[in-house]
Coordinates of C-alpha atoms in Angstrom, one line a residue:
Chain A
M1 CA -74.3 -12.1 -33.6
Q2 CA -71.1 -11.2 -31.8
L3 CA -72.4 -12.3 -28.5
E4 CA -73.5 -15.6 -29.8
D5 CA -70.0 -16.3 -31.1
H6 CA -68.6 -15.5 -27.7
L7 CA -70.9 -17.8 -26.0
L8 CA -70.7 -20.7 -28.4
L9 CA -66.9 -20.7 -28.3
L10 CA -66.7 -20.5 -24.5
L11 CA -69.4 -23.0 -23.6
P12 CA -67.3 -26.2 -24.3
I13 CA -64.8 -24.8 -21.7
L14 CA -67.2 -23.2 -19.3
V15 CA -69.8 -26.1 -19.1
P16 CA -67.3 -28.7 -17.7
F17 CA -65.7 -26.0 -15.5
I18 CA -69.1 -25.1 -13.8
G19 CA -69.8 -28.9 -13.6
A20 CA -66.5 -29.4 -11.8
I21 CA -67.2 -26.6 -9.3
L22 CA -70.7 -27.9 -8.6
C23 CA -69.3 -31.4 -8.1
I24 CA -66.8 -30.1 -5.6
F25 CA -69.6 -28.4 -3.6
C26 CA -71.3 -31.8 -3.4
W27 CA -68.0 -33.5 -2.3
R28 CA -69.6 -36.0 0.1
K29 CA -72.8 -36.6 -1.9
V30 CA -72.1 -39.3 -4.5
T31 CA -75.5 -39.3 -6.0
A32 CA -75.6 -35.6 -6.5
Q33 CA -72.1 -35.7 -8.1
K34 CA -73.4 -38.4 -10.5
I35 CA -76.4 -36.3 -11.6
I36 CA -74.3 -33.2 -12.0
A37 CA -71.7 -35.1 -14.0
L38 CA -74.3 -36.6 -16.3
L39 CA -76.0 -33.2 -16.9
T40 CA -72.6 -31.6 -17.5
Q41 CA -71.7 -34.2 -20.1
L42 CA -75.0 -33.8 -21.8
G43 CA -74.5 -30.0 -21.8
L44 CA -71.0 -30.3 -23.1
L45 CA -72.2 -32.6 -26.0
A46 CA -75.0 -30.1 -26.8
S47 CA -72.6 -27.1 -26.7
A48 CA -70.0 -28.9 -28.9
F49 CA -72.7 -29.8 -31.4
M50 CA -74.1 -26.2 -31.4
L51 CA -70.5 -24.9 -32.0
Y52 CA -70.1 -27.5 -34.8
R53 CA -73.4 -26.3 -36.5
H54 CA -72.3 -22.7 -36.2
V55 CA -68.8 -23.4 -37.7
A56 CA -70.3 -25.5 -40.5
L57 CA -72.3 -22.4 -41.5
H58 CA -69.7 -19.7 -40.9
E59 CA -66.4 -21.5 -41.6
I60 CA -63.8 -20.4 -39.0
V61 CA -65.1 -18.4 -35.9
N62 CA -62.9 -16.8 -33.3
I63 CA -63.1 -14.5 -30.3
Q64 CA -60.5 -12.3 -28.6
M65 CA -60.4 -12.8 -24.9
G66 CA -60.7 -9.6 -22.9
G67 CA -61.3 -7.6 -26.1
W68 CA -57.6 -7.3 -26.9
P69 CA -57.2 -7.5 -30.7
A70 CA -55.1 -10.3 -32.1
P71 CA -52.1 -10.9 -32.0
Y72 CA -51.9 -9.2 -28.5
G73 CA -54.8 -10.9 -26.7
I74 CA -55.5 -14.6 -26.4
T75 CA -57.6 -15.9 -29.2
L76 CA -60.0 -18.8 -29.2
V77 CA -60.6 -20.3 -32.6
A78 CA -62.9 -23.0 -33.8
D79 CA -62.6 -24.6 -37.2
M80 CA -64.1 -27.9 -38.4
L81 CA -61.2 -30.0 -37.0
S82 CA -61.5 -28.8 -33.5
C83 CA -65.4 -29.0 -33.6
L84 CA -65.4 -32.5 -34.9
L85 CA -62.9 -33.7 -32.2
L86 CA -64.9 -31.8 -29.5
V87 CA -68.1 -33.6 -30.6
A88 CA -66.4 -37.0 -30.7
G89 CA -64.6 -36.4 -27.4
S90 CA -67.7 -35.3 -25.6
L91 CA -69.6 -38.4 -26.9
A92 CA -66.9 -40.7 -25.5
G93 CA -66.8 -38.7 -22.3
L94 CA -70.6 -39.1 -21.9
A95 CA -70.3 -42.8 -22.4
V96 CA -67.6 -43.2 -19.8
I97 CA -69.5 -41.1 -17.3
I98 CA -72.6 -43.4 -17.7
Y99 CA -70.3 -46.4 -17.5
S100 CA -68.7 -45.2 -14.2
F101 CA -72.1 -45.1 -12.5
Y102 CA -72.3 -48.9 -12.7
D103 CA -68.6 -49.9 -12.4
L104 CA -66.5 -47.4 -10.4
D105 CA -66.2 -48.1 -6.7
K106 CA -67.4 -45.6 -4.1
P107 CA -64.0 -44.8 -2.5
R108 CA -62.7 -43.6 -5.8
I109 CA -65.8 -41.5 -6.4
R110 CA -65.3 -40.0 -3.0
Y111 CA -61.7 -39.0 -3.9
G112 CA -63.1 -36.8 -6.6
Y113 CA -63.4 -38.8 -9.8
Y114 CA -66.1 -36.7 -11.3
P115 CA -64.7 -33.2 -10.6
V116 CA -61.3 -34.3 -12.0
V117 CA -62.9 -35.8 -15.1
M118 CA -64.8 -32.6 -15.7
V119 CA -61.7 -30.4 -15.4
M120 CA -59.9 -32.8 -17.8
Q121 CA -62.7 -32.2 -20.3
M122 CA -62.3 -28.5 -19.8
G123 CA -58.6 -28.9 -20.6
I124 CA -59.4 -30.9 -23.7
G125 CA -61.9 -28.2 -24.8
G126 CA -59.3 -25.5 -24.2
T127 CA -56.6 -27.3 -26.1
L128 CA -58.8 -27.8 -29.1
L129 CA -60.1 -24.3 -29.2
T130 CA -57.2 -22.1 -28.3
G131 CA -55.4 -20.1 -31.0
D132 CA -52.4 -19.1 -28.8
L133 CA -49.3 -21.2 -28.4
F134 CA -48.6 -20.5 -24.7
N135 CA -52.3 -20.9 -23.9
L136 CA -52.1 -24.3 -25.5
Y137 CA -49.3 -25.2 -23.1
V138 CA -51.4 -24.1 -20.1
W139 CA -54.5 -26.1 -21.2
F140 CA -52.2 -29.1 -21.8
E141 CA -50.9 -28.9 -18.3
I142 CA -54.4 -28.7 -16.9
L143 CA -55.5 -31.9 -18.6
L144 CA -52.2 -33.5 -17.7
I145 CA -52.5 -32.9 -14.0
C146 CA -56.0 -34.3 -14.2
A147 CA -54.7 -37.4 -16.0
F148 CA -52.1 -37.8 -13.2
V149 CA -54.7 -37.6 -10.5
L150 CA -57.0 -40.0 -12.4
I151 CA -54.3 -42.6 -13.0
T152 CA -53.3 -42.6 -9.3
I153 CA -56.8 -42.3 -7.9
G154 CA -57.2 -45.2 -5.4
G155 CA -53.5 -45.5 -4.9
T156 CA -52.8 -49.2 -5.5
K157 CA -49.2 -50.3 -6.0
E158 CA -49.8 -51.1 -9.7
Q159 CA -51.3 -47.6 -10.3
L160 CA -48.5 -45.8 -8.5
E161 CA -45.9 -47.7 -10.5
G162 CA -47.6 -46.9 -13.8
A163 CA -48.1 -43.3 -12.7
L164 CA -44.4 -42.8 -11.9
K165 CA -43.5 -43.5 -15.5
Y166 CA -46.4 -41.5 -16.8
V167 CA -45.6 -38.5 -14.6
T168 CA -41.8 -38.5 -15.3
I169 CA -42.1 -38.7 -19.1
N170 CA -44.9 -36.2 -19.2
L171 CA -43.0 -33.6 -17.1
I172 CA -40.1 -33.9 -19.5
A173 CA -42.4 -33.5 -22.4
S174 CA -43.9 -30.4 -20.9
G175 CA -40.5 -29.0 -20.3
L176 CA -39.6 -29.6 -23.9
L177 CA -42.9 -28.1 -25.1
L178 CA -42.0 -24.9 -23.1
V179 CA -38.6 -24.9 -24.7
G180 CA -40.2 -25.1 -28.2
I181 CA -42.6 -22.3 -27.4
G182 CA -39.8 -20.2 -26.1
T183 CA -37.8 -20.8 -29.3
I184 CA -40.8 -19.8 -31.4
Y185 CA -41.3 -16.7 -29.4
G186 CA -37.6 -15.8 -29.6
M187 CA -37.8 -16.1 -33.4
T188 CA -41.1 -14.5 -34.2
G189 CA -41.8 -12.3 -31.2
S190 CA -45.4 -13.7 -31.1
L191 CA -47.4 -16.4 -29.5
N192 CA -50.5 -16.1 -31.6
L193 CA -50.6 -19.1 -34.0
A194 CA -52.0 -17.1 -36.9
Q195 CA -49.3 -14.4 -36.4
I196 CA -46.6 -17.0 -36.2
A197 CA -47.9 -18.6 -39.4
V198 CA -47.6 -15.2 -41.1
Q199 CA -44.1 -14.7 -39.8
A200 CA -43.1 -18.2 -41.0
Q201 CA -44.3 -17.3 -44.5
T202 CA -42.7 -13.9 -44.7
M203 CA -39.3 -14.8 -43.2
P204 CA -37.6 -17.4 -45.4
Q205 CA -34.3 -16.7 -43.7
L206 CA -35.7 -18.3 -40.5
Q207 CA -36.7 -21.6 -42.3
G208 CA -33.8 -23.5 -40.7
L209 CA -34.6 -22.3 -37.2
F210 CA -38.3 -23.2 -37.8
V211 CA -37.1 -26.8 -38.5
V212 CA -35.1 -26.8 -35.2
A213 CA -38.1 -25.4 -33.3
S214 CA -40.4 -28.0 -35.0
M215 CA -38.3 -30.8 -33.6
F216 CA -39.0 -29.6 -30.0
F217 CA -42.7 -29.9 -30.8
I218 CA -42.3 -33.3 -32.6
V219 CA -40.6 -34.7 -29.5
S220 CA -42.7 -33.1 -26.8
V221 CA -46.1 -33.6 -28.5
G222 CA -44.9 -36.9 -29.8
I223 CA -44.4 -38.1 -26.3
K224 CA -48.0 -37.0 -25.4
A225 CA -49.4 -38.6 -28.5
A226 CA -47.3 -41.8 -27.9
A227 CA -45.6 -42.0 -31.3
F228 CA -42.6 -44.2 -31.9
P229 CA -40.0 -44.1 -30.3
L230 CA -41.6 -42.1 -27.5
F231 CA -44.5 -44.3 -26.6
F232 CA -43.1 -46.6 -23.9
W233 CA -44.8 -44.9 -21.0
L234 CA -48.3 -45.7 -22.5
P235 CA -48.3 -49.5 -22.2
A236 CA -46.6 -49.2 -18.8
S237 CA -49.3 -47.1 -17.3
Y238 CA -52.7 -47.1 -19.2
H239 CA -53.6 -50.6 -18.0
T240 CA -53.2 -49.9 -14.3
P241 CA -56.2 -47.7 -13.3
P242 CA -59.8 -48.9 -13.3
I243 CA -61.6 -49.0 -16.6
A244 CA -63.7 -45.9 -15.9
V245 CA -60.3 -44.0 -15.9
S246 CA -58.4 -45.9 -18.6
A247 CA -61.3 -45.7 -21.1
I248 CA -61.5 -41.9 -21.0
I249 CA -57.7 -41.3 -21.0
A250 CA -57.2 -43.9 -23.7
G251 CA -59.9 -42.5 -25.8
L252 CA -59.0 -38.9 -25.6
L253 CA -55.6 -37.9 -24.4
T254 CA -53.2 -39.2 -27.1
K255 CA -55.6 -37.9 -29.7
V256 CA -55.5 -34.4 -28.3
G257 CA -51.7 -34.7 -28.6
L258 CA -52.1 -35.7 -32.2
Y259 CA -54.5 -32.8 -32.7
V260 CA -51.7 -30.4 -31.6
L261 CA -49.3 -32.0 -34.1
V262 CA -51.9 -31.7 -36.9
R263 CA -52.6 -28.1 -36.0
L264 CA -49.0 -27.0 -35.8
F265 CA -47.8 -28.8 -38.9
T266 CA -50.6 -27.5 -41.1
L267 CA -50.5 -24.0 -39.8
V268 CA -47.0 -23.0 -38.6
F269 CA -44.6 -25.6 -39.9
K270 CA -45.2 -27.1 -43.3
V271 CA -44.6 -30.8 -44.0
E272 CA -42.5 -30.5 -47.2
P273 CA -40.2 -33.1 -48.6
G274 CA -37.2 -32.7 -46.4
F275 CA -36.0 -33.5 -43.0
T276 CA -39.3 -32.9 -41.1
M277 CA -41.2 -35.1 -43.5
Y278 CA -38.7 -38.0 -43.2
V279 CA -38.7 -37.8 -39.4
L280 CA -42.5 -38.0 -39.4
L281 CA -42.6 -40.6 -42.1
I282 CA -40.3 -43.0 -40.1
M283 CA -42.2 -42.2 -36.9
A284 CA -45.5 -43.0 -38.5
G285 CA -44.4 -46.3 -40.1
L286 CA -42.6 -47.6 -37.0
T287 CA -45.4 -46.5 -34.7
M288 CA -47.8 -48.7 -36.6
V289 CA -45.4 -51.7 -36.8
V290 CA -44.1 -51.7 -33.2
G291 CA -47.6 -51.0 -31.9
V292 CA -49.3 -54.0 -33.6
L293 CA -46.4 -56.3 -32.8
G294 CA -46.5 -55.3 -29.1
A295 CA -50.2 -55.8 -29.0
A296 CA -49.9 -59.3 -30.6
T297 CA -47.5 -60.5 -27.8
Q298 CA -49.5 -59.4 -24.8
N299 CA -51.8 -61.6 -22.8
D300 CA -53.8 -59.1 -20.9
Y301 CA -56.9 -57.5 -22.3
R302 CA -55.9 -54.0 -21.3
K303 CA -52.3 -54.3 -22.4
V304 CA -53.3 -55.5 -25.8
L305 CA -55.5 -52.5 -26.2
S306 CA -52.8 -50.1 -24.8
F307 CA -50.4 -51.2 -27.5
S308 CA -53.2 -51.0 -30.0
I309 CA -53.6 -47.3 -29.2
V310 CA -50.0 -46.8 -30.2
S311 CA -50.4 -48.5 -33.5
Q312 CA -53.5 -46.4 -34.3
I313 CA -51.5 -43.3 -33.6
G314 CA -49.3 -44.4 -36.5
Y315 CA -52.2 -44.2 -38.9
M316 CA -53.1 -40.8 -37.8
L317 CA -49.5 -39.6 -38.3
M318 CA -49.5 -41.2 -41.7
G319 CA -52.2 -38.8 -43.0
L320 CA -50.0 -35.8 -41.7
V321 CA -47.0 -37.2 -43.6
I322 CA -48.8 -37.6 -46.9
F323 CA -50.3 -34.1 -46.6
T324 CA -53.0 -34.1 -49.2
P325 CA -56.6 -33.2 -48.6
L326 CA -57.7 -36.8 -48.8
A327 CA -54.9 -37.9 -46.4
L328 CA -55.7 -35.2 -43.8
A329 CA -59.4 -36.0 -44.1
G330 CA -58.5 -39.7 -43.4
T331 CA -56.5 -38.6 -40.3
I332 CA -59.5 -36.6 -39.0
Y333 CA -61.9 -39.4 -39.7
F334 CA -59.6 -41.9 -38.1
I335 CA -59.1 -39.8 -34.9
M336 CA -62.9 -39.5 -34.5
H337 CA -63.5 -43.2 -35.2
N338 CA -60.7 -44.2 -32.8
M339 CA -61.9 -42.0 -29.9
L340 CA -65.2 -43.9 -30.0
V341 CA -63.9 -47.4 -30.8
K342 CA -61.1 -47.4 -28.3
T343 CA -63.3 -46.1 -25.5
N344 CA -65.8 -48.8 -26.3
L345 CA -63.3 -51.6 -26.4
F346 CA -61.9 -50.6 -23.0
M347 CA -65.4 -50.5 -21.5
V348 CA -66.2 -54.0 -22.9
G349 CA -63.0 -55.1 -21.1
G350 CA -64.3 -53.5 -17.9
A351 CA -67.6 -55.3 -18.1
V352 CA -65.8 -58.6 -18.7
A353 CA -63.7 -57.9 -15.6
Q354 CA -66.8 -57.1 -13.6
A355 CA -68.3 -60.5 -14.4
Q356 CA -65.1 -62.5 -14.3
G357 CA -62.8 -60.6 -12.0
S358 CA -59.7 -60.3 -14.2
F359 CA -58.1 -58.9 -17.3
K360 CA -55.6 -61.7 -17.8
F361 CA -56.4 -64.1 -20.7
R362 CA -55.6 -67.1 -18.5
H363 CA -58.4 -66.2 -16.1
L364 CA -61.0 -65.4 -18.7
G365 CA -63.2 -67.3 -21.1
G366 CA -66.7 -68.2 -22.1
V367 CA -68.1 -64.6 -22.2
Y368 CA -69.8 -65.3 -25.6
K369 CA -72.1 -68.0 -24.0
K370 CA -72.9 -66.0 -20.9
H371 CA -73.2 -62.5 -22.2
P372 CA -73.9 -62.6 -25.9
L373 CA -74.8 -58.9 -26.1
L374 CA -71.4 -58.0 -24.7
A375 CA -69.8 -60.3 -27.2
I376 CA -71.6 -58.6 -30.1
I377 CA -70.6 -55.2 -28.9
F378 CA -67.0 -56.3 -28.8
F379 CA -67.3 -58.1 -32.2
V380 CA -68.6 -55.0 -34.0
S381 CA -66.2 -52.6 -32.3
A382 CA -63.3 -55.0 -33.1
L383 CA -64.3 -55.2 -36.7
S384 CA -64.4 -51.4 -36.9
L385 CA -60.9 -51.2 -35.3
A386 CA -59.5 -53.8 -37.7
G387 CA -61.0 -51.9 -40.7
I388 CA -63.4 -54.5 -42.1
P389 CA -66.0 -52.9 -44.4
P390 CA -68.6 -51.5 -44.0
F391 CA -67.5 -50.4 -40.5
S392 CA -65.9 -47.1 -39.6
G393 CA -62.2 -48.1 -39.5
F394 CA -62.4 -49.3 -43.1
W395 CA -63.2 -45.9 -44.4
G396 CA -60.4 -44.2 -42.4
K397 CA -57.8 -46.7 -43.6
F398 CA -59.2 -46.7 -47.1
M399 CA -58.8 -42.9 -47.4
L400 CA -55.3 -43.0 -45.9
A401 CA -54.0 -45.9 -48.1
K402 CA -55.6 -44.4 -51.2
A403 CA -54.0 -41.0 -50.5
G404 CA -50.7 -42.8 -49.8
F405 CA -50.7 -44.7 -53.1
E406 CA -51.8 -41.6 -55.1
S407 CA -48.9 -39.5 -53.7
G408 CA -46.3 -42.2 -54.1
F409 CA -45.8 -43.3 -50.5
Y410 CA -46.0 -47.0 -51.5
T411 CA -43.9 -48.3 -48.6
L412 CA -45.9 -46.4 -45.9
A413 CA -49.3 -47.4 -47.4
G414 CA -48.1 -51.0 -47.7
V415 CA -46.9 -51.0 -44.0
S416 CA -50.3 -49.6 -43.0
L417 CA -52.1 -52.4 -44.8
A418 CA -49.8 -55.1 -43.3
A419 CA -50.3 -53.6 -39.8
G420 CA -54.0 -53.9 -40.4
V421 CA -53.6 -57.7 -40.9
V422 CA -51.8 -57.9 -37.5
T423 CA -54.6 -55.9 -36.0
I424 CA -57.0 -58.7 -37.0
I425 CA -54.6 -61.2 -35.5
Y426 CA -54.5 -59.7 -32.0
L427 CA -58.2 -59.0 -32.1
T428 CA -58.8 -62.6 -33.0
K429 CA -56.6 -63.5 -30.0
I430 CA -58.8 -61.5 -27.7
W431 CA -61.9 -63.0 -29.3
N432 CA -60.6 -66.6 -28.8
Q433 CA -59.2 -66.2 -25.3
V434 CA -61.9 -64.0 -23.7
F435 CA -65.1 -64.8 -25.6
L436 CA -64.9 -68.3 -27.2
K437 CA -62.7 -70.6 -25.1
E438 CA -64.1 -72.4 -22.0
R439 CA -63.6 -70.5 -18.8
P440 CA -60.8 -72.1 -16.8
E441 CA -61.9 -73.4 -13.4
N442 CA -60.6 -72.9 -9.9
I443 CA -58.7 -69.7 -10.5
Q444 CA -57.8 -67.0 -8.1
T445 CA -58.7 -63.6 -9.4
L446 CA -57.5 -60.3 -8.0
L447 CA -60.7 -58.4 -8.4
P448 CA -64.0 -59.3 -6.9
V449 CA -66.4 -61.2 -9.2
Q450 CA -69.9 -59.9 -9.3
P451 CA -72.9 -60.4 -11.6
L452 CA -72.7 -58.2 -14.7
K453 CA -74.9 -55.1 -14.3
N454 CA -77.0 -54.9 -17.5
M455 CA -77.1 -51.1 -17.5
L456 CA -73.3 -51.2 -18.1
Q457 CA -74.1 -52.1 -21.7
L458 CA -76.1 -49.0 -22.2
P459 CA -73.1 -46.6 -22.9
M460 CA -71.5 -49.3 -25.0
L461 CA -74.6 -49.6 -27.2
M462 CA -74.7 -45.9 -27.4
L463 CA -71.1 -45.7 -28.7
L464 CA -71.7 -48.7 -30.9
A465 CA -74.6 -46.9 -32.6
C466 CA -72.3 -44.0 -33.3
I467 CA -69.6 -46.3 -34.7
V468 CA -72.0 -48.1 -36.9
A469 CA -73.5 -44.9 -38.1
L470 CA -70.0 -43.5 -38.8
G471 CA -69.3 -46.6 -40.9
I472 CA -72.5 -47.3 -42.7
Y473 CA -73.6 -43.7 -43.3
A474 CA -70.0 -42.8 -44.1
E475 CA -70.5 -40.4 -47.0
P476 CA -71.7 -37.3 -45.2
F477 CA -69.0 -37.8 -42.5
I478 CA -66.3 -38.1 -45.2
D479 CA -67.6 -34.9 -46.8
I480 CA -67.3 -33.2 -43.5
T481 CA -63.8 -34.4 -42.9
M482 CA -62.8 -33.4 -46.4
R483 CA -64.1 -29.9 -45.6
A484 CA -62.1 -29.9 -42.4
A485 CA -59.0 -31.0 -44.3
E486 CA -59.5 -28.2 -46.9
Q487 CA -59.6 -25.7 -44.1
L488 CA -56.4 -27.0 -42.7
L489 CA -54.5 -27.0 -46.0
N490 CA -55.8 -23.5 -46.8
S491 CA -54.2 -21.8 -43.8
E492 CA -54.9 -18.3 -45.2
M493 CA -58.5 -18.8 -44.1
Y494 CA -57.4 -19.4 -40.5
I495 CA -54.9 -16.5 -40.6
N496 CA -57.5 -14.1 -42.1
A497 CA -60.2 -15.1 -39.7
V498 CA -58.0 -14.4 -36.7
L499 CA -56.1 -11.4 -37.7
N500 CA -58.7 -9.5 -39.8
N501 CA -61.8 -10.0 -37.8
N502 CA -62.3 -6.4 -36.6
Chain B
M1 CA -24.1 -12.3 -20.3
D2 CA -25.9 -14.3 -23.0
L3 CA -23.0 -16.7 -23.0
I4 CA -23.3 -17.3 -19.2
F5 CA -27.0 -18.0 -19.6
T6 CA -26.4 -20.4 -22.5
V7 CA -23.8 -22.4 -20.6
A8 CA -25.9 -22.4 -17.5
V9 CA -29.0 -23.7 -19.3
G10 CA -26.9 -26.4 -21.0
L11 CA -25.3 -27.5 -17.7
L12 CA -28.7 -27.5 -16.0
F13 CA -30.2 -29.7 -18.7
A14 CA -27.3 -32.1 -18.6
A15 CA -27.4 -32.4 -14.8
S16 CA -31.2 -32.9 -14.8
L17 CA -31.0 -35.6 -17.4
Y18 CA -28.2 -37.4 -15.5
L19 CA -30.3 -37.3 -12.3
I20 CA -33.5 -38.4 -14.1
L21 CA -31.7 -41.4 -15.5
H22 CA -30.5 -42.3 -12.0
R23 CA -32.2 -45.3 -10.3
H24 CA -32.9 -43.6 -7.1
L25 CA -36.4 -42.1 -6.6
F26 CA -35.2 -39.0 -4.8
K27 CA -32.7 -38.2 -7.5
L28 CA -35.5 -38.6 -10.1
I29 CA -37.5 -35.8 -8.3
V30 CA -34.5 -33.5 -8.1
G31 CA -33.8 -34.2 -11.7
L32 CA -37.4 -33.3 -12.7
M33 CA -37.2 -30.1 -10.7
I34 CA -33.9 -29.0 -12.4
F35 CA -35.4 -29.9 -15.8
G36 CA -38.3 -27.5 -15.1
L37 CA -35.9 -24.8 -14.0
A38 CA -33.7 -25.3 -17.0
S39 CA -36.6 -24.9 -19.4
N40 CA -37.8 -21.8 -17.6
L41 CA -34.3 -20.3 -17.8
Y42 CA -34.1 -21.2 -21.5
V43 CA -37.3 -19.3 -22.2
F44 CA -36.0 -16.3 -20.3
A45 CA -32.7 -16.3 -22.2
I46 CA -34.1 -16.8 -25.6
G47 CA -36.6 -14.0 -25.2
R48 CA -33.5 -11.6 -25.5
L49 CA -31.8 -10.3 -22.3
T50 CA -32.0 -6.5 -21.7
R51 CA -30.5 -5.1 -18.5
E52 CA -31.8 -2.3 -16.2
K53 CA -34.9 -1.0 -18.0
S54 CA -38.4 -2.4 -17.6
A55 CA -41.2 -1.9 -20.0
I56 CA -43.0 0.6 -17.9
I57 CA -44.3 3.6 -19.9
P58 CA -43.3 7.0 -18.3
S59 CA -46.3 9.2 -17.4
D60 CA -45.4 11.8 -20.1
A61 CA -44.9 9.3 -23.0
E62 CA -47.1 7.3 -25.2
I63 CA -44.8 4.3 -25.6
A64 CA -42.0 2.8 -23.6
L65 CA -38.5 4.0 -24.7
E66 CA -36.1 1.5 -26.2
P67 CA -34.2 -0.4 -25.0
F68 CA -36.5 -2.2 -22.5
A69 CA -36.7 -5.7 -21.3
D70 CA -39.5 -7.7 -23.1
P71 CA -42.1 -8.4 -20.4
V72 CA -43.7 -11.4 -22.3
P73 CA -41.0 -14.0 -21.5
Q74 CA -41.2 -13.0 -17.9
A75 CA -44.9 -13.5 -17.8
L76 CA -44.5 -16.8 -19.5
I77 CA -42.0 -18.0 -17.0
L78 CA -44.1 -16.8 -14.1
T79 CA -46.9 -18.9 -15.4
A80 CA -44.6 -21.9 -16.1
I81 CA -43.1 -21.6 -12.6
V82 CA -46.5 -21.8 -11.0
I83 CA -47.6 -24.8 -13.2
G84 CA -44.3 -26.5 -12.5
F85 CA -44.7 -26.0 -8.8
G86 CA -48.0 -27.8 -8.9
L87 CA -46.8 -30.6 -11.0
Q88 CA -43.6 -31.0 -8.8
A89 CA -45.7 -31.0 -5.6
F90 CA -47.8 -33.8 -7.1
A91 CA -44.7 -35.8 -8.2
I92 CA -43.2 -35.5 -4.7
V93 CA -46.3 -36.8 -3.1
L94 CA -46.5 -39.6 -5.7
V95 CA -42.9 -40.7 -5.0
K96 CA -43.5 -40.7 -1.3
R97 CA -46.6 -42.8 -1.6
L98 CA -44.9 -45.1 -4.0
Y99 CA -42.0 -45.6 -1.6
Q100 CA -44.4 -46.4 1.2
V101 CA -46.5 -48.8 -0.9
A102 CA -43.8 -50.5 -2.9
G103 CA -41.2 -50.5 -0.1
T104 CA -38.3 -49.7 -2.4
D105 CA -36.6 -46.6 -3.8
D106 CA -34.9 -48.4 -6.6
I107 CA -36.6 -47.7 -9.9
D108 CA -35.2 -50.8 -11.4
E109 CA -37.4 -52.9 -9.1
L110 CA -40.5 -51.0 -10.2
N111 CA -41.1 -52.9 -13.4
N112 CA -43.9 -55.2 -12.4
T113 CA -46.5 -53.5 -14.6
D114 CA -44.3 -54.0 -17.7
K115 CA -43.9 -57.8 -17.5
I116 CA -45.8 -59.9 -20.1
D117 CA -48.3 -62.1 -18.5
S118 CA -47.9 -65.7 -19.6
T119 CA -50.8 -67.8 -20.8
E120 CA -49.6 -70.8 -18.7
K121 CA -51.4 -71.3 -15.4

């Protein structure tokens, strides 16, 4: 039994790592790299699902690396939240890998697209599973350096410009994260999350210092999650690389940042009425508002979606502010839904650009007539994002708004509903400009125009099936997220599982 | 000694932020390096400073004798330095490429990706 725990927890980290090494061995053989990447992704999805099944049966599972008992060794912990995000993340990753077979150009693959994506997946797996604060920092840096490489891969002027902003702000965020970790270590003398949580409960005289330390985490992880007012790097950089890159970083990275916030603010720092809660409250509300307004002003498919990522982060923060089981379940449901929907919308944009050679609205048009299937994929994904019942976004927003009204956060819940209306406005704008209107003639596009490869729609249909299932067959998923939220709020479970497992 | 470290960390953070906010690409890189150094030094200082004794257990004892320097912050910084080295190396290459491709070292001119595309033709 013990051996199985070890293996299950390590596989989501080891599988992409082995895949990356094999890809590096086949550096010059593009086809071999593609096969390895596909198999690795399938393996990752399978291992994430197996871990989820195991956690669903045994609640929280954990292992101590190197056999050193907690809190001295490094702990890997899996609870429902990390497993659900792993499954959703590996699904999105699988779709992007299949997508890249038919869209990404050969030179970029030769520069190591697949190995870097695999290592990034490893970083995401590590961040989601680690139970150690400093280890979390290291995993974060691993996925960050991969994101740097992916954003700059190909080295066009646009990409380098975007990457400069991305790299600068993220290096500052990493520095602040380290400062926060140092502060926590100085206060508690521990890096194990469970041990720190115990210290936080037993040392009320340190409460003030914990608030100070939590601010370092709000700022540093807030930058990585792109929350207001720390999001400006995102719309400046996410639209520059090719879609096979933007889709995966847009779908996964900010959500991993948000996962860290949820983990820390449920386990170590508590969101109680007071300074921390008001900071998070204002951040959540303004992130939603500024995000949707930014999206509504843009005239480029990818830029609209980049701002849209920001606004969706606001909804996820909202659940953390309200801090009831229903609200946290809403956040978890929303993160899963968003990983899939955002990735899918970016991929639709990539397919449109392949057929029409641009992302700018003034170059695009008439996709509905020419590629009706693509239009339907966009339409359903967009309805999910906007939160139209019965699609998945509706349930997430419904849970969050209901929890908000129940706990007396009337303004925040009202803002979230108003932001939902603007979401429909900018999605309608994309629909009109890209799919409905006649395509303008005699235009010079920057990208080459080529006939749309039909296989490109396969990963989108795959994600679409998941999105529709998440929406129409919502009840079991909501039950699962409720269970995950109960685990988060009941932090004794996590602490006992880690510290008393011998 | 704690006071010296505190002041030094503060000065380093201030200097690095000043350089990061500067328009010149080279100063940006120097600023980022100093920022990394400042955060490492901060971790070192906040992990309690103990002089002269390390946490090596003598051969005839079971535990190390107090007072000894806490080895954990040192291990953390060592890791952070290595990670920072990799990230800074990447940032330097990025800036060099950007300078070659864009032909400018003024950050104020590198705002093409932020402009809103108009719907007019």
